[in-house]
Amino acid sequence: MRSKQRILAGVLSATVAWAGFLGVFAGPAQAATVSPVHMAAPAAQKSAAQKSAVGKWHIRNSFFGKNGEDVPLRQGDLKFGYKHIQDKHPEDDTSLIGWIDDTLEDGKYEEDKEDKGSWVVRNRTATGKMFRVVFSEREDGASKDGRPVGIITAFLE
């Protein structure tokens, strides 16, 4: 628990420093839309499959499960990740991220009987509604980062 807090504090301080850097050198509209630069081959040399794989496997947020599981929230597509969540169960980002974090920290974990290596986690929000997170610990070679697929979906029940 103590090491998790240290890791999260480090991530938070790096995020705040990055946001401060952007605020100094960019206007508000630019600061809100700038994303980290990834060193890669020029776009003209990438195939369409490579371009879509990079986009869908991009990690928007990283979370930890109750037992230290690596649970990334990837950009995804209409089948998993952030795009799936916003398409099927739209929520504002602040609430969504907070509910995911609270659920993974305090929720009840059940292994998905239909999909080994996947977990369904449920937790009651402060408003009394149940929130569900489904994530997979399975790695997909297409991500090219060695991390799990992560969050499949998350929603208020």
PDB file of C-alpha atoms in Angstrom, residues 28-131:
ATOM      1  CA  PRO A  28      -5.348  27.189 -22.876  1.00  0.00           C
ATOM      2  CA  ALA A  29      -6.750  25.517 -26.003  1.00  0.00           C
ATOM      3  CA  GLN A  30      -3.333  24.157 -26.968  1.00  0.00           C
ATOM      4  CA  ALA A  31      -2.507  22.966 -23.450  1.00  0.00           C
ATOM      5  CA  ALA A  32      -5.707  20.930 -23.336  1.00  0.00           C
ATOM      6  CA  THR A  33      -5.001  19.137 -26.616  1.00  0.00           C
ATOM      7  CA  VAL A  34      -1.251  18.457 -26.535  1.00  0.00           C
ATOM      8  CA  SER A  35      -0.245  14.855 -25.895  1.00  0.00           C
ATOM      9  CA  PRO A  36       3.200  13.392 -25.182  1.00  0.00           C
ATOM     10  CA  VAL A  37       5.450  12.905 -28.201  1.00  0.00           C
ATOM     11  CA  HIS A  38       6.445   9.331 -28.993  1.00  0.00           C
ATOM     12  CA  MET A  39       9.635   8.686 -30.964  1.00  0.00           C
ATOM     13  CA  ALA A  40       8.647   6.698 -34.020  1.00  0.00           C
ATOM     14  CA  ALA A  41       9.172   6.422 -37.743  1.00  0.00           C
ATOM     15  CA  PRO A  42       7.754   9.283 -39.808  1.00  0.00           C
ATOM     16  CA  ALA A  43       4.004   8.961 -40.379  1.00  0.00           C
ATOM     17  CA  ALA A  44       4.487   8.561 -44.125  1.00  0.00           C
ATOM     18  CA  GLN A  45       6.425   5.321 -43.529  1.00  0.00           C
ATOM     19  CA  LYS A  46       3.798   3.722 -41.279  1.00  0.00           C
ATOM     20  CA  SER A  47       1.138   1.437 -42.664  1.00  0.00           C
ATOM     21  CA  ALA A  48      -2.534   2.068 -41.884  1.00  0.00           C
ATOM     22  CA  ALA A  49      -2.513  -0.936 -39.503  1.00  0.00           C
ATOM     23  CA  GLN A  50       0.434   0.490 -37.570  1.00  0.00           C
ATOM     24  CA  LYS A  51      -1.243   3.892 -37.255  1.00  0.00           C
ATOM     25  CA  SER A  52      -4.486   2.420 -35.897  1.00  0.00           C
ATOM     26  CA  ALA A  53      -2.627   0.050 -33.538  1.00  0.00           C
ATOM     27  CA  VAL A  54      -0.688   2.921 -31.985  1.00  0.00           C
ATOM     28  CA  GLY A  55      -3.895   4.916 -31.474  1.00  0.00           C
ATOM     29  CA  LYS A  56      -5.973   2.123 -29.990  1.00  0.00           C
ATOM     30  CA  TRP A  57      -3.151   0.856 -27.729  1.00  0.00           C
ATOM     31  CA  HIS A  58      -2.296   4.327 -26.399  1.00  0.00           C
ATOM     32  CA  ILE A  59      -2.585   4.346 -22.588  1.00  0.00           C
ATOM     33  CA  ARG A  60      -4.762   7.208 -21.322  1.00  0.00           C
ATOM     34  CA  ASN A  61      -4.425   6.351 -17.607  1.00  0.00           C
ATOM     35  CA  SER A  62      -2.749   3.680 -15.508  1.00  0.00           C
ATOM     36  CA  PHE A  63      -4.381   2.145 -12.462  1.00  0.00           C
ATOM     37  CA  PHE A  64      -3.458  -0.530  -9.937  1.00  0.00           C
ATOM     38  CA  GLY A  65      -5.758  -3.297  -8.802  1.00  0.00           C
ATOM     39  CA  LYS A  66      -6.254  -4.177  -5.150  1.00  0.00           C
ATOM     40  CA  ASN A  67      -3.489  -6.801  -5.360  1.00  0.00           C
ATOM     41  CA  GLY A  68      -1.106  -4.684  -7.438  1.00  0.00           C
ATOM     42  CA  GLU A  69      -2.480  -5.678 -10.845  1.00  0.00           C
ATOM     43  CA  ASP A  70      -1.436  -3.439 -13.754  1.00  0.00           C
ATOM     44  CA  VAL A  71      -4.721  -2.063 -15.133  1.00  0.00           C
ATOM     45  CA  PRO A  72      -4.213   0.430 -17.975  1.00  0.00           C
ATOM     46  CA  LEU A  73      -7.080   2.381 -19.523  1.00  0.00           C
ATOM     47  CA  ARG A  74      -6.223   2.360 -23.218  1.00  0.00           C
ATOM     48  CA  GLN A  75      -7.661   4.589 -25.921  1.00  0.00           C
ATOM     49  CA  GLY A  76      -9.249   1.437 -27.331  1.00  0.00           C
ATOM     50  CA  ASP A  77     -11.922   1.197 -29.984  1.00  0.00           C
ATOM     51  CA  LEU A  78     -15.645   0.397 -30.048  1.00  0.00           C
ATOM     52  CA  LYS A  79     -14.928  -3.009 -28.411  1.00  0.00           C
ATOM     53  CA  PHE A  80     -12.784  -1.996 -25.404  1.00  0.00           C
ATOM     54  CA  GLY A  81     -11.156   0.876 -23.567  1.00  0.00           C
ATOM     55  CA  TYR A  82     -11.976   4.569 -23.366  1.00  0.00           C
ATOM     56  CA  LYS A  83     -13.702   4.798 -26.772  1.00  0.00           C
ATOM     57  CA  HIS A  84     -15.951   1.839 -25.921  1.00  0.00           C
ATOM     58  CA  ILE A  85     -16.841   3.299 -22.524  1.00  0.00           C
ATOM     59  CA  GLN A  86     -17.692   6.726 -23.943  1.00  0.00           C
ATOM     60  CA  ASP A  87     -19.666   5.167 -26.826  1.00  0.00           C
ATOM     61  CA  LYS A  88     -21.762   2.829 -24.643  1.00  0.00           C
ATOM     62  CA  HIS A  89     -21.783   4.558 -21.233  1.00  0.00           C
ATOM     63  CA  PRO A  90     -20.718   8.222 -21.626  1.00  0.00           C
ATOM     64  CA  GLU A  91     -19.441   9.926 -18.463  1.00  0.00           C
ATOM     65  CA  ASP A  92     -17.322  13.010 -17.890  1.00  0.00           C
ATOM     66  CA  ASP A  93     -13.635  12.147 -17.562  1.00  0.00           C
ATOM     67  CA  THR A  94     -13.235  13.360 -13.977  1.00  0.00           C
ATOM     68  CA  SER A  95     -16.070  11.176 -12.641  1.00  0.00           C
ATOM     69  CA  LEU A  96     -15.070   8.214 -14.803  1.00  0.00           C
ATOM     70  CA  ILE A  97     -11.421   8.221 -13.682  1.00  0.00           C
ATOM     71  CA  GLY A  98     -12.394   8.679 -10.022  1.00  0.00           C
ATOM     72  CA  TRP A  99     -14.961   5.880 -10.102  1.00  0.00           C
ATOM     73  CA  ILE A 100     -12.537   3.502 -11.831  1.00  0.00           C
ATOM     74  CA  ASP A 101      -9.836   4.269  -9.264  1.00  0.00           C
ATOM     75  CA  ASP A 102     -12.217   3.880  -6.292  1.00  0.00           C
ATOM     76  CA  THR A 103     -13.667   0.653  -7.681  1.00  0.00           C
ATOM     77  CA  LEU A 104     -10.270  -0.946  -8.291  1.00  0.00           C
ATOM     78  CA  GLU A 105      -9.118   0.139  -4.813  1.00  0.00           C
ATOM     79  CA  ASP A 106     -12.181  -0.780  -2.750  1.00  0.00           C
ATOM     80  CA  GLY A 107     -14.392  -2.981  -4.931  1.00  0.00           C
ATOM     81  CA  LYS A 108     -15.319  -6.656  -4.794  1.00  0.00           C
ATOM     82  CA  TYR A 109     -13.358  -8.734  -7.336  1.00  0.00           C
ATOM     83  CA  GLU A 110     -14.816 -11.734  -9.179  1.00  0.00           C
ATOM     84  CA  GLU A 111     -13.009 -13.638 -11.913  1.00  0.00           C
ATOM     85  CA  ASP A 112     -14.977 -13.592 -15.181  1.00  0.00           C
ATOM     86  CA  LYS A 113     -16.154 -17.199 -15.605  1.00  0.00           C
ATOM     87  CA  GLU A 114     -16.439 -16.813 -19.391  1.00  0.00           C
ATOM     88  CA  ASP A 115     -13.046 -15.168 -19.934  1.00  0.00           C
ATOM     89  CA  LYS A 116     -10.158 -16.498 -17.799  1.00  0.00           C
ATOM     90  CA  GLY A 117      -7.721 -13.746 -16.882  1.00  0.00           C
ATOM     91  CA  SER A 118     -10.492 -11.144 -16.835  1.00  0.00           C
ATOM     92  CA  TRP A 119     -12.000  -9.625 -13.721  1.00  0.00           C
ATOM     93  CA  VAL A 120     -15.300  -7.948 -12.890  1.00  0.00           C
ATOM     94  CA  VAL A 121     -15.017  -5.449 -10.035  1.00  0.00           C
ATOM     95  CA  ARG A 122     -18.012  -3.727  -8.429  1.00  0.00           C
ATOM     96  CA  ASN A 123     -18.154  -0.914  -5.916  1.00  0.00           C
ATOM     97  CA  ARG A 124     -20.799   1.453  -4.558  1.00  0.00           C
ATOM     98  CA  THR A 125     -20.206   5.135  -5.392  1.00  0.00           C
ATOM     99  CA  ALA A 126     -20.734   7.993  -2.936  1.00  0.00           C
ATOM    100  CA  THR A 127     -24.203   8.523  -4.480  1.00  0.00           C
ATOM    101  CA  GLY A 128     -25.173   4.915  -3.731  1.00  0.00           C
ATOM    102  CA  LYS A 129     -25.051   3.644  -7.318  1.00  0.00           C
ATOM    103  CA  MET A 130     -22.996   0.580  -8.226  1.00  0.00           C
ATOM    104  CA  PHE A 131     -20.056   1.059 -10.575  1.00  0.00           C
TER     105      PHE A 131
END
